[in-house]
XYZ file of C-alpha atoms in Angstrom:
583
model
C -58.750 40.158 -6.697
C -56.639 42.781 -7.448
C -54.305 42.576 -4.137
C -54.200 38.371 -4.886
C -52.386 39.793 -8.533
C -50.588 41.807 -6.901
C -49.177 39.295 -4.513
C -48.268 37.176 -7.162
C -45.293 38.792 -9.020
C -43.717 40.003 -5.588
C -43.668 36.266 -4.196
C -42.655 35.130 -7.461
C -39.584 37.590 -7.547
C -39.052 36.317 -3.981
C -38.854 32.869 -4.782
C -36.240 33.664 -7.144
C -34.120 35.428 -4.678
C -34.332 32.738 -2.329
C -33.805 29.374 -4.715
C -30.492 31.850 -6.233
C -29.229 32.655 -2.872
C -29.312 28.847 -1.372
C -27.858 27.899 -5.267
C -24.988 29.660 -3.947
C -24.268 28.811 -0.356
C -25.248 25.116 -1.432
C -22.214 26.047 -3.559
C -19.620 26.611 -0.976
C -17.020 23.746 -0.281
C -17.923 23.380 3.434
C -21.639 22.869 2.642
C -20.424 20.671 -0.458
C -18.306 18.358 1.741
C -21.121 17.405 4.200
C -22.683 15.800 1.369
C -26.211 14.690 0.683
C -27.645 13.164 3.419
C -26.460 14.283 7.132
C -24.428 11.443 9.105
C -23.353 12.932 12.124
C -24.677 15.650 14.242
C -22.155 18.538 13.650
C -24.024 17.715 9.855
C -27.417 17.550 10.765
C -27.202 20.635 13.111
C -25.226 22.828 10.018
C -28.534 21.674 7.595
C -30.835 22.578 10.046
C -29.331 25.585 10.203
C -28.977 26.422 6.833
C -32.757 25.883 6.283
C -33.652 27.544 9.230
C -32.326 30.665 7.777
C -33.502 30.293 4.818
C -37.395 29.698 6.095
C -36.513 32.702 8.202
C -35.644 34.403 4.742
C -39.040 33.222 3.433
C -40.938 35.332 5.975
C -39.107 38.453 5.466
C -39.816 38.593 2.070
C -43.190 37.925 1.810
C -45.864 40.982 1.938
C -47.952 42.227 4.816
C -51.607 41.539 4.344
C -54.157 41.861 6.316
C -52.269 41.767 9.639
C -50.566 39.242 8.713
C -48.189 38.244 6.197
C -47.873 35.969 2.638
C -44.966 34.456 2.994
C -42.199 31.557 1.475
C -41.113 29.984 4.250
C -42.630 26.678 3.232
C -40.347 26.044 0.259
C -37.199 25.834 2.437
C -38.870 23.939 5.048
C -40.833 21.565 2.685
C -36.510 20.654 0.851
C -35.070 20.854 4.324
C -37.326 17.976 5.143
C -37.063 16.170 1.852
C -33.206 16.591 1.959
C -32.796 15.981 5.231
C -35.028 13.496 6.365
C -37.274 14.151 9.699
C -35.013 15.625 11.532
C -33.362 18.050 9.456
C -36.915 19.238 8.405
C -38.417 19.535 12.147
C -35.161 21.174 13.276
C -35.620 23.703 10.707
C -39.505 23.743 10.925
C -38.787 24.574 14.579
C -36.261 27.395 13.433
C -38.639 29.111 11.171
C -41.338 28.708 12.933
C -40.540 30.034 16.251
C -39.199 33.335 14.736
C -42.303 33.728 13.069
C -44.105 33.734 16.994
C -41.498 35.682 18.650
C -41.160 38.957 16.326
C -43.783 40.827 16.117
C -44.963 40.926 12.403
C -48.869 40.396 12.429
C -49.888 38.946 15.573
C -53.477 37.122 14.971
C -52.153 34.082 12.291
C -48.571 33.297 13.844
C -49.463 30.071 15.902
C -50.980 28.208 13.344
C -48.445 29.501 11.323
C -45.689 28.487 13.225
C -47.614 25.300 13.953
C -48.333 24.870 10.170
C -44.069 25.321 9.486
C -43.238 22.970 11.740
C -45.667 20.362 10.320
C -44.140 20.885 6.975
C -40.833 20.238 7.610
C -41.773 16.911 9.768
C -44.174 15.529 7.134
C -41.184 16.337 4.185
C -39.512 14.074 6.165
C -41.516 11.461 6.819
C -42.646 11.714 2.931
C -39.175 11.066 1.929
C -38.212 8.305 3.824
C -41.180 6.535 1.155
C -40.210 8.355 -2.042
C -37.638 9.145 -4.290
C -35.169 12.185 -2.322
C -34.896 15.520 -3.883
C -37.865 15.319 -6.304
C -38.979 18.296 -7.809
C -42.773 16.351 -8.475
C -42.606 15.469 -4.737
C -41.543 18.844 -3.308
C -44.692 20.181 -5.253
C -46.951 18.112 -3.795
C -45.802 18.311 -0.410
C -45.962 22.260 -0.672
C -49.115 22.129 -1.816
C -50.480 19.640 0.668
C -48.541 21.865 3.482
C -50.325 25.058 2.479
C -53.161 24.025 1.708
C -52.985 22.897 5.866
C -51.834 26.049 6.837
C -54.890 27.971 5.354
C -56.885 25.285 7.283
C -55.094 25.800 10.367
C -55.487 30.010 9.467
C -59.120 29.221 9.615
C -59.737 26.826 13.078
C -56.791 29.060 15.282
C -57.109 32.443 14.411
C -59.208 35.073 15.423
C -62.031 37.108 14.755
C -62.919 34.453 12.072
C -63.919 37.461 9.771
C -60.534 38.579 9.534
C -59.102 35.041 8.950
C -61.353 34.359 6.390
C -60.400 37.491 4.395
C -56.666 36.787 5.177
C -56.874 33.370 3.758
C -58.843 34.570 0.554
C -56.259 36.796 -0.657
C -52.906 34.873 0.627
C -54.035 30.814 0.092
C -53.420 30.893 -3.865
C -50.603 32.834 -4.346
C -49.041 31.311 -0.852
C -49.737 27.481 -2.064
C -48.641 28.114 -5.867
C -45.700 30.345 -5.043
C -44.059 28.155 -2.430
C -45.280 24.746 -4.328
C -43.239 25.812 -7.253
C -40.416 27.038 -5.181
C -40.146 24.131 -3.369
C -39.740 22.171 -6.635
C -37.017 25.249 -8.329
C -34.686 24.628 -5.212
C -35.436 20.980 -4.424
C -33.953 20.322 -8.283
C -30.846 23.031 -7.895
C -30.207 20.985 -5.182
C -30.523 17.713 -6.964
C -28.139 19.378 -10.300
C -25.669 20.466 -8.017
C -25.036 17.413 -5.799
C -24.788 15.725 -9.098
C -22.296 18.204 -10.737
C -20.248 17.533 -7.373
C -20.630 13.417 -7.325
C -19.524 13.761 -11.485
C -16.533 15.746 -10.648
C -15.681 13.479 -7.748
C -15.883 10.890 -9.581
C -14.185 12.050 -12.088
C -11.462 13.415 -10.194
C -11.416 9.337 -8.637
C -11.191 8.018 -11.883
C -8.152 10.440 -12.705
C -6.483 9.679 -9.784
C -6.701 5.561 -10.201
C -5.771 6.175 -13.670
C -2.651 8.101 -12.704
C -2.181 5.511 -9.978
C -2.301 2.655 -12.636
C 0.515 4.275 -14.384
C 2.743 5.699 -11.562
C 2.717 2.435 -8.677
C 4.840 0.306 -10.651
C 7.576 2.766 -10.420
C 6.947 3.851 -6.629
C 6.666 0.517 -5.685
C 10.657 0.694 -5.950
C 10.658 3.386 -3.203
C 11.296 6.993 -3.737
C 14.297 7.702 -6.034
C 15.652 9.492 -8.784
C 14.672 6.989 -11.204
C 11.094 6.428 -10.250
C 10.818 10.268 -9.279
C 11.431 11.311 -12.747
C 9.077 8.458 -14.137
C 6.244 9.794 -12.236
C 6.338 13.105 -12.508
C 6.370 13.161 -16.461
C 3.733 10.772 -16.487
C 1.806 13.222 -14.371
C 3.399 16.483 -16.215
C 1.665 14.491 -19.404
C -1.609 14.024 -17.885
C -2.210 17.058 -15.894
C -1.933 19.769 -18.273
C -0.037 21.292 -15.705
C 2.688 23.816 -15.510
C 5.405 21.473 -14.321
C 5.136 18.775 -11.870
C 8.590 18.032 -8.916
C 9.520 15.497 -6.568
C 11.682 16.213 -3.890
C 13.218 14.054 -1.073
C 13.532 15.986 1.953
C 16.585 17.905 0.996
C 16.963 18.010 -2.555
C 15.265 17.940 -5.892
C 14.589 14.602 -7.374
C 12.533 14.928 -10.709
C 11.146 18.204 -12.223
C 9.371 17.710 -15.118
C 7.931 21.399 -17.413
C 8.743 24.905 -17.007
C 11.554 26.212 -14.541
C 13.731 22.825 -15.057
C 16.565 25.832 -15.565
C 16.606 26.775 -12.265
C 15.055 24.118 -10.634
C 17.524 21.900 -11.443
C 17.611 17.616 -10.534
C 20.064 16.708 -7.472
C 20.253 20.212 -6.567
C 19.408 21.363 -3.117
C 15.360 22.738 -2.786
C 15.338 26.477 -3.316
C 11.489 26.909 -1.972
C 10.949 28.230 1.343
C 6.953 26.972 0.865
C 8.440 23.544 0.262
C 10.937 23.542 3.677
C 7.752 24.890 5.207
C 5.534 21.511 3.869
C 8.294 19.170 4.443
C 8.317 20.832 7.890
C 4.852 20.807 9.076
C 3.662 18.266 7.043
C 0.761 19.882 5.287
C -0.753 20.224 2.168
C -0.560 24.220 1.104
C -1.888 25.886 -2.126
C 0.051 29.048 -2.917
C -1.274 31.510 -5.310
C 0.982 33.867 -6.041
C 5.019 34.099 -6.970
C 5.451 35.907 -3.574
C 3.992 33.065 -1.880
C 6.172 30.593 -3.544
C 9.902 32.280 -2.186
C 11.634 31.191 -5.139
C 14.661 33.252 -4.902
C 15.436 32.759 -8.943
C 14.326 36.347 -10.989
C 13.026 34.884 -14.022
C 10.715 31.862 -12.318
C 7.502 31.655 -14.658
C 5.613 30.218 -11.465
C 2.554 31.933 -10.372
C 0.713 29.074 -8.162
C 1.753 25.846 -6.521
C 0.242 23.286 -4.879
C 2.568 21.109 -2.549
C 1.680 17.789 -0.667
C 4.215 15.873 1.443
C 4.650 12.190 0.886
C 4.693 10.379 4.117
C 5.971 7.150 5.274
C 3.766 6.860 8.620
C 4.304 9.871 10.529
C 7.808 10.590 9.303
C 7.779 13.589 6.061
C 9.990 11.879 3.102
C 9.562 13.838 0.403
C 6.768 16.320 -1.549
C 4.542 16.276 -4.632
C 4.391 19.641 -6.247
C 2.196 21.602 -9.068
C 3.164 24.076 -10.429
C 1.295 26.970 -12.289
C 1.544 30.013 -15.057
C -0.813 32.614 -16.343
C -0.861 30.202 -19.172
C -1.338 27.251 -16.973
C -3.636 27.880 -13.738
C -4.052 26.194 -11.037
C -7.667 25.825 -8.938
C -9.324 24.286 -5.905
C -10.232 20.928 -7.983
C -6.137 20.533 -9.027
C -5.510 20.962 -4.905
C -8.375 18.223 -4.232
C -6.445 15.973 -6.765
C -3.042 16.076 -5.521
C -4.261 16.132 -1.943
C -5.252 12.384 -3.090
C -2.053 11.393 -5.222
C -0.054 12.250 -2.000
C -2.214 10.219 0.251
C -2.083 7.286 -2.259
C 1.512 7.925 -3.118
C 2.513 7.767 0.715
C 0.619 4.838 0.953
C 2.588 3.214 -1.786
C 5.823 4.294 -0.203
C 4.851 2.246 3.079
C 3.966 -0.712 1.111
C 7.727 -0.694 -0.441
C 8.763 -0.579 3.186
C 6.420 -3.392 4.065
C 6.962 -5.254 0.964
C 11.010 -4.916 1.807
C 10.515 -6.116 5.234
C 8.429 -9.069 4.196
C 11.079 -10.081 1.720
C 13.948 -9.668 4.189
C 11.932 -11.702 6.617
C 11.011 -14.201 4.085
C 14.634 -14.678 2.918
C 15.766 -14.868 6.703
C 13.194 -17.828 7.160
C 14.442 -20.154 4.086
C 18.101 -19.440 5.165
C 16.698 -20.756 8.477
C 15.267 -23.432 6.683
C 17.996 -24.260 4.262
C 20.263 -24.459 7.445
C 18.629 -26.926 9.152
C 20.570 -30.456 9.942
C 19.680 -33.862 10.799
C 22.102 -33.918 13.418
C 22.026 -38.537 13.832
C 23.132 -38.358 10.172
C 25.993 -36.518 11.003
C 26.992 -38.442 13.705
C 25.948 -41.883 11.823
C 27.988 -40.444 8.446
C 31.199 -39.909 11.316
C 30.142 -43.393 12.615
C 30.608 -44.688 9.266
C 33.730 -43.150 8.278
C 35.182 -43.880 11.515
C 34.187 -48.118 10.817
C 36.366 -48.071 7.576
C 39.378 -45.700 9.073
C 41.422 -48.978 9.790
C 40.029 -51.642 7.266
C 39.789 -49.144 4.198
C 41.375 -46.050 4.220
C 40.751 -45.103 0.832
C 36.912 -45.701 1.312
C 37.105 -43.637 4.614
C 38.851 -40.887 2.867
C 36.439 -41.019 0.117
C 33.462 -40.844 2.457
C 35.440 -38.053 4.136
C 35.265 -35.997 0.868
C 31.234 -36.876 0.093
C 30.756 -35.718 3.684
C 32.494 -32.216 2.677
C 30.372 -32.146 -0.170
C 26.958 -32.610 1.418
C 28.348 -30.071 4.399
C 29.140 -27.230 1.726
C 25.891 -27.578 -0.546
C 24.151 -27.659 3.454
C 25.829 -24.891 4.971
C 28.841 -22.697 3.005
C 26.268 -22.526 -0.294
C 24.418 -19.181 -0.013
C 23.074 -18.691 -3.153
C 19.072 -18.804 -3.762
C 18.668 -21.107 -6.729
C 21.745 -23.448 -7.833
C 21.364 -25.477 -11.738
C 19.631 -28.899 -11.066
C 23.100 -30.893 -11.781
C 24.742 -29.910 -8.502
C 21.413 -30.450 -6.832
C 21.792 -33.907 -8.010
C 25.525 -33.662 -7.240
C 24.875 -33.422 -3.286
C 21.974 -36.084 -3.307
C 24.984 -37.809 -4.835
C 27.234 -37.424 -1.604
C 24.728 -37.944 0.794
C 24.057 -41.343 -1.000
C 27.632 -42.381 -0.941
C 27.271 -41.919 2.797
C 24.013 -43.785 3.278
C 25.052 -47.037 0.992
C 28.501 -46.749 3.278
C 26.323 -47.947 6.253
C 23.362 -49.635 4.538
C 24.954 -51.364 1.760
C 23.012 -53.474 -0.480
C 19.318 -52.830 1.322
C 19.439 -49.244 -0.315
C 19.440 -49.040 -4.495
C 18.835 -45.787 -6.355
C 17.344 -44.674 -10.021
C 17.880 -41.352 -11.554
C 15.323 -40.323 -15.044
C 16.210 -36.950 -15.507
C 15.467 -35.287 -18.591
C 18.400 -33.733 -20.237
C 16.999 -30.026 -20.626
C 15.914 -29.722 -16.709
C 19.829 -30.375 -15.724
C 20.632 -26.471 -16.537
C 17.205 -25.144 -14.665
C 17.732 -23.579 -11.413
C 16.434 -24.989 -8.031
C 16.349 -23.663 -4.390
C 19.374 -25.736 -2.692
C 19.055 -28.721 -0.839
C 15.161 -29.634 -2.210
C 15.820 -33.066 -3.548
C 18.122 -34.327 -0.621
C 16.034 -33.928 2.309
C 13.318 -36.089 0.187
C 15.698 -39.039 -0.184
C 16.820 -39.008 3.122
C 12.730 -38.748 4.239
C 12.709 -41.666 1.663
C 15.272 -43.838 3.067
C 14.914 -42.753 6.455
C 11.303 -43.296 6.668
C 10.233 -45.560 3.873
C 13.205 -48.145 3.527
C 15.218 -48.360 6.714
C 12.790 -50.280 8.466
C 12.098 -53.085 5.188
C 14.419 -56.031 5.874
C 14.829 -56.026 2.277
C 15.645 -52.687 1.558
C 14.098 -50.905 -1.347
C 14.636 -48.360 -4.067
C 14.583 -44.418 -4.058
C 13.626 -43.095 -7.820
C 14.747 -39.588 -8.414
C 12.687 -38.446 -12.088
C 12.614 -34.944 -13.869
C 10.786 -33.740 -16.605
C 9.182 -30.448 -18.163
C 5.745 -29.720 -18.815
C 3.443 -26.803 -19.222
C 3.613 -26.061 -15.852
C 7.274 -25.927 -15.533
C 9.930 -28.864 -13.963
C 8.575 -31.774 -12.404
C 10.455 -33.391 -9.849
C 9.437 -36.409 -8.097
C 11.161 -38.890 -5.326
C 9.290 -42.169 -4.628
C 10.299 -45.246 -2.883
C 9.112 -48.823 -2.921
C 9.060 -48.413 0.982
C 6.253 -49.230 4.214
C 4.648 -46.276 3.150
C 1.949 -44.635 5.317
C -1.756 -45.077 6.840
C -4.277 -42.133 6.262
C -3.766 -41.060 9.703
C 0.035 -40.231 9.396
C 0.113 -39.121 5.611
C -2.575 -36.275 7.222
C -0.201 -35.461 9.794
C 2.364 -35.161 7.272
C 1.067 -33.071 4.819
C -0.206 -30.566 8.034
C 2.893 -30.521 9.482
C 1.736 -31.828 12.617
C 4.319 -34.682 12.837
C 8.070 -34.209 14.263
C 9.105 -37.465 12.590
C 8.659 -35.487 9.059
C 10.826 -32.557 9.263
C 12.860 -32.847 5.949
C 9.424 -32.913 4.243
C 8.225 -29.899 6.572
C 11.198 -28.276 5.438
C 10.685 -28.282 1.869
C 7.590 -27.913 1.632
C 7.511 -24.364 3.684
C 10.449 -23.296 1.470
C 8.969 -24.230 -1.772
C 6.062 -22.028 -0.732
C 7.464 -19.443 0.037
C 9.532 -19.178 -2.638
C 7.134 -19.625 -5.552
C 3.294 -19.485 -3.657
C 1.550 -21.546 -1.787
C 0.182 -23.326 -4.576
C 4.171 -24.941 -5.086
C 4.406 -26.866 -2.054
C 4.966 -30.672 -1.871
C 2.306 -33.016 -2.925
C 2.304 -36.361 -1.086
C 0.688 -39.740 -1.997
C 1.496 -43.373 0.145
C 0.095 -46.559 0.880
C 0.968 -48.229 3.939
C 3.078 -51.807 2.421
C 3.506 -50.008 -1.452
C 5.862 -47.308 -0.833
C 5.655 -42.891 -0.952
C 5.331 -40.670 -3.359
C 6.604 -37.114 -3.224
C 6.269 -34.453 -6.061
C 6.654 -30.835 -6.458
C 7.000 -28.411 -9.465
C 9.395 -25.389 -10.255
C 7.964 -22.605 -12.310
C 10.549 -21.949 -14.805
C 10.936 -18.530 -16.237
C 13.281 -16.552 -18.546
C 17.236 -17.108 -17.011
C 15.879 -20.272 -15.398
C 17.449 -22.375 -17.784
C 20.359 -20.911 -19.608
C 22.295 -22.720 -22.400
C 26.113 -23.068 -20.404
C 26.305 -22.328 -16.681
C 29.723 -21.826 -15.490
C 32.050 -24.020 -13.931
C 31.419 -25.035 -10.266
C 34.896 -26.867 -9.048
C 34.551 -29.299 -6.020
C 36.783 -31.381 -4.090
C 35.528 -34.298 -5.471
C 32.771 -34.756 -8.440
C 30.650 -37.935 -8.650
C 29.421 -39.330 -11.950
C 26.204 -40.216 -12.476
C 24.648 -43.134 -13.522
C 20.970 -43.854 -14.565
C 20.731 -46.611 -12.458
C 23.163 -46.955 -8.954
C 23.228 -50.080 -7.555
């Protein structure tokens, strides 16, 4: 009885050593950043060797008794298992319990306890694959349950019974008590501190998105002085930091805080740490003045962090934080601008991406906008050509609508013209069509007063009457009428062309409205542009009925500028009235 109290107080005061040591290597970053649960081997050989050492550390400071020895080895084993799973517990069971066979420590009890170890660390495993992980109610159990089997297997392996039997008497309740509460002390120190960590990561994520929230509207303009300055005070204002600079890769852009008297806006950098990041393109943490190289004497800096900002693999600039006795800096600060670089970079190759989409995008509606129905030029020429000799003044006249259409088509570069010179070049290009069709072709114009001042993308309404004529009264013996209408609504202007036309089966209004058609291109054409414009929810919506005519509609969101009160002046050759209804 007496050595059983005895052993009690030394194991206990060993349990505490071990569950304060692994407190602190669980501590370390490296350990930290493998996380919780192993997911690649490099991981699940580290834990396995972690908790190999520290079941190794369980036999060495146990007691010698009896030949033997009471040791601790199961609480290590017993959290390796339930922290690890199977294999991180076997692996470590295998650890521990092979050094307790090959030194030489008390010879008559090491197979079944080596045997006993391994079993531990396997059935840990197993037993957490069905409960909850890292439970300090399961990691008691287990222990016990695993000790308990180790007496047992103390009993049936080792011999002279006699001495087993004593062996067990004196080591089984301190042995299954000691390591079951143990097991459940570092199973929860475990649990708190993978907690602490996933808290501070997440709260470290939540800063960052926060600061991202604030800062992406102005780096979505690219990396300037203007949106330089903006982010860095909003950061300066939410870090608590020292002072927070920008820099491109040759001068100073913002710097927001202490210093700003020396390290001065648009002046060159005066860092050699920062020529050094910009250089190799890696993140550094400096902790000391010396370690900075700023060559000014009165600098109040006395840690930086500095992150370049990349656009692919090309260095384009730096994030830096800056520090004071008053205002340190530390490992979690280096973790958080680590991840406003990455995300800043990323920004910066989105404004490159979002340039190059707009460039493209602009490129494809001049393409558009360029495009020419090449038999109406020839059949306008035709036309003029058929009144040169028996109406000169009509010729000449047609002459100057054809000048018209050809400038709004070709010369006009501008992205959104007012709605009245829109109208102006459907105009011209009907002059030119009732030249050659006379009578068949009659046109009505509703437009609503307040939508002739809104802007439009050029050469919209045009292509839609020619479709209209072209396609819907050309081939009626009878002719027809085209009716232009505009109006506002909640949505913005309304703009609709319909005919009185042949109009079109299911079969070819689906080919239409796909694009799928070659016969269709002016409504192609508008429609693409008008989506790409304003969305793809803005592009042409067509209804016809073969024998009742087409109808075409499409609607311009109208924002502030879209419709100002006086436009200026636009001076053409010749301008043609309008009339509400052309005959």
């Amino acid at each position: 009885m007496d050595a059983i109290l005895t052993l009690f107080p030394r194991l206990a005061m060993a349990a505490g050593l071990i569950a304060s040591a692994a407190f602190v290597v669980f501590s370390l970053g490296p350990l930290r950043r493998l996380g919780l649960k192993p997911h690649s081997p490099l991981s699940t050989l580290t834990w396995i060797g972690v908790f190999g050492v520290f079941g190794i550390l369980g036999t060495y400071v146990g007691d010698p008794v009896q030949h033997s020895y009471a040791n601790l080895r199961a609480m290590s084993i017993i959290t390796a298992g339930l922290f690890g799973g199977p294999l991180v517990g076997l692996g470590a069971g295998v650890v521990a319990g092979a050094h307790r066979i090959l030194i030489d420590i008390g010879g008559f009890s090491a197979l079944p306890c080596a045997i006993a170890t391994i079993v531990e660390g396997l059935g840990a495993g197993l037993l957490a694959r069905r409960g909850p992980r890292l439970s300090a109610g399961l990691a008691i159990i287990a222990a016990m349950a695993g000790e308990s089997l180790h007496m047992g297997l103390v009993l049936i392996l080792s011999r002279p019974l006699d001495e087993a039997m004593a062996l067990v008497r004196i080591i089984a309740a301190p042995m299954i008590l000691l390591n079951a509460a143990g097991a459940g002390v570092l199973t929860h120190l475990i649990a708190v501190l993978f907690q602490l960590c996933e808290r501070r990561d997440a709260h470290q994520a939540h800063t960052i998105l926060a600061l991202a929230d604030r800062t992406v509207t102005h780096l979505r303009h690219g990396l300037t002085p203007a949106t330089a300055a903006a982010t860095a005070r909003i950061l300066w204002q939410e870090l608590g930091v020292a002072a927070v600079a920008i820099t491109d890769t040759t001068c100073v852009l913002a710097h927001v805080g202490e210093g700003a008297d020396h390290h001065r806006v648009h002046e060159p950098i005066r860092t050699q740490a920062t020529r050094q990041v910009l250089e190799s393109g890696q993140a550094v943490f400096l902790r000391s003045a010396k370690d900075i190289g700023c060559d000014h004497p009165g600098c109040p800096f006395t840690a930086a962090i500095l992150v370049p900002l990349q656009k692919g693999e090309h260095v384009v600039g730096s994030l830096k934080l800056y520090g004071t006795r008053a205002h340190p800096l530390d490992a979690v600060f280096f973790q958080l601008t680590q991840g406003l670089g990455r995300l800043f970079s990323s920004q910066l190759e989105l404004e490159d991406i979002h340039r190059s989409q707009e460039l493209l995008a602009q490129a494809e509606i001049r393409r558009l906008q360029a495009q020419m129905n090449p038999h109406f030029l020839f059949n306008a020429l035709g036309a003029v050509a058929s009144f040169c000799r028996t109406d000169p003044g009509r010729a000449r006249g047609l002459l100057l609508d054809l000048s018209q259409y050809l400038r709004g088509s070709i010369a006009d570069d501008r992205p959104v013209v007012p709605l009245s010179e829109e109208l102006e070049r459907v105009e011209a290009y009907l002059a030119i069509e009732r030249a050659r069709f006379g009578d068949r072709i009659h046109t009505q114009f509703a437009i609503d007063p307040a939508c002739r001042a809104c802007r439009i993308p050029p050469l919209v309404i045009q292509p839609l009457v020619e479709n209209a004529i072209q396609h819907g009264l050309r081939h009626v013996e009878a002719g027809g009428v085209v009716r232009v209408t505009a109006s506002m609504d909640d949505a913005g202007m309304r703009i609709t062309i319909e005919d009185n036309g042949c109009g079109m089966d299911a079969a070819t209004l689906a080919a239409v409205t796909t694009h799928r058609t070659p016969h269709h291109l002016g409504l192609a054409n508008c429609d693409e542009r008008l989506r790409l414009l304003y969305g793809p929810t803005f592009g042409l919506r067509i209804t016809s009925h073969p024998g009742q005519g087409t109808r075409v509609e499409f609607c311009i969101p109208i924002g502030d500028g879209d419709c100002p009160e006086t436009l200026p002046t636009v001076h053409h050759p010749r301008k043609t009235t309008f009339k509400e209804v052309l005959v």
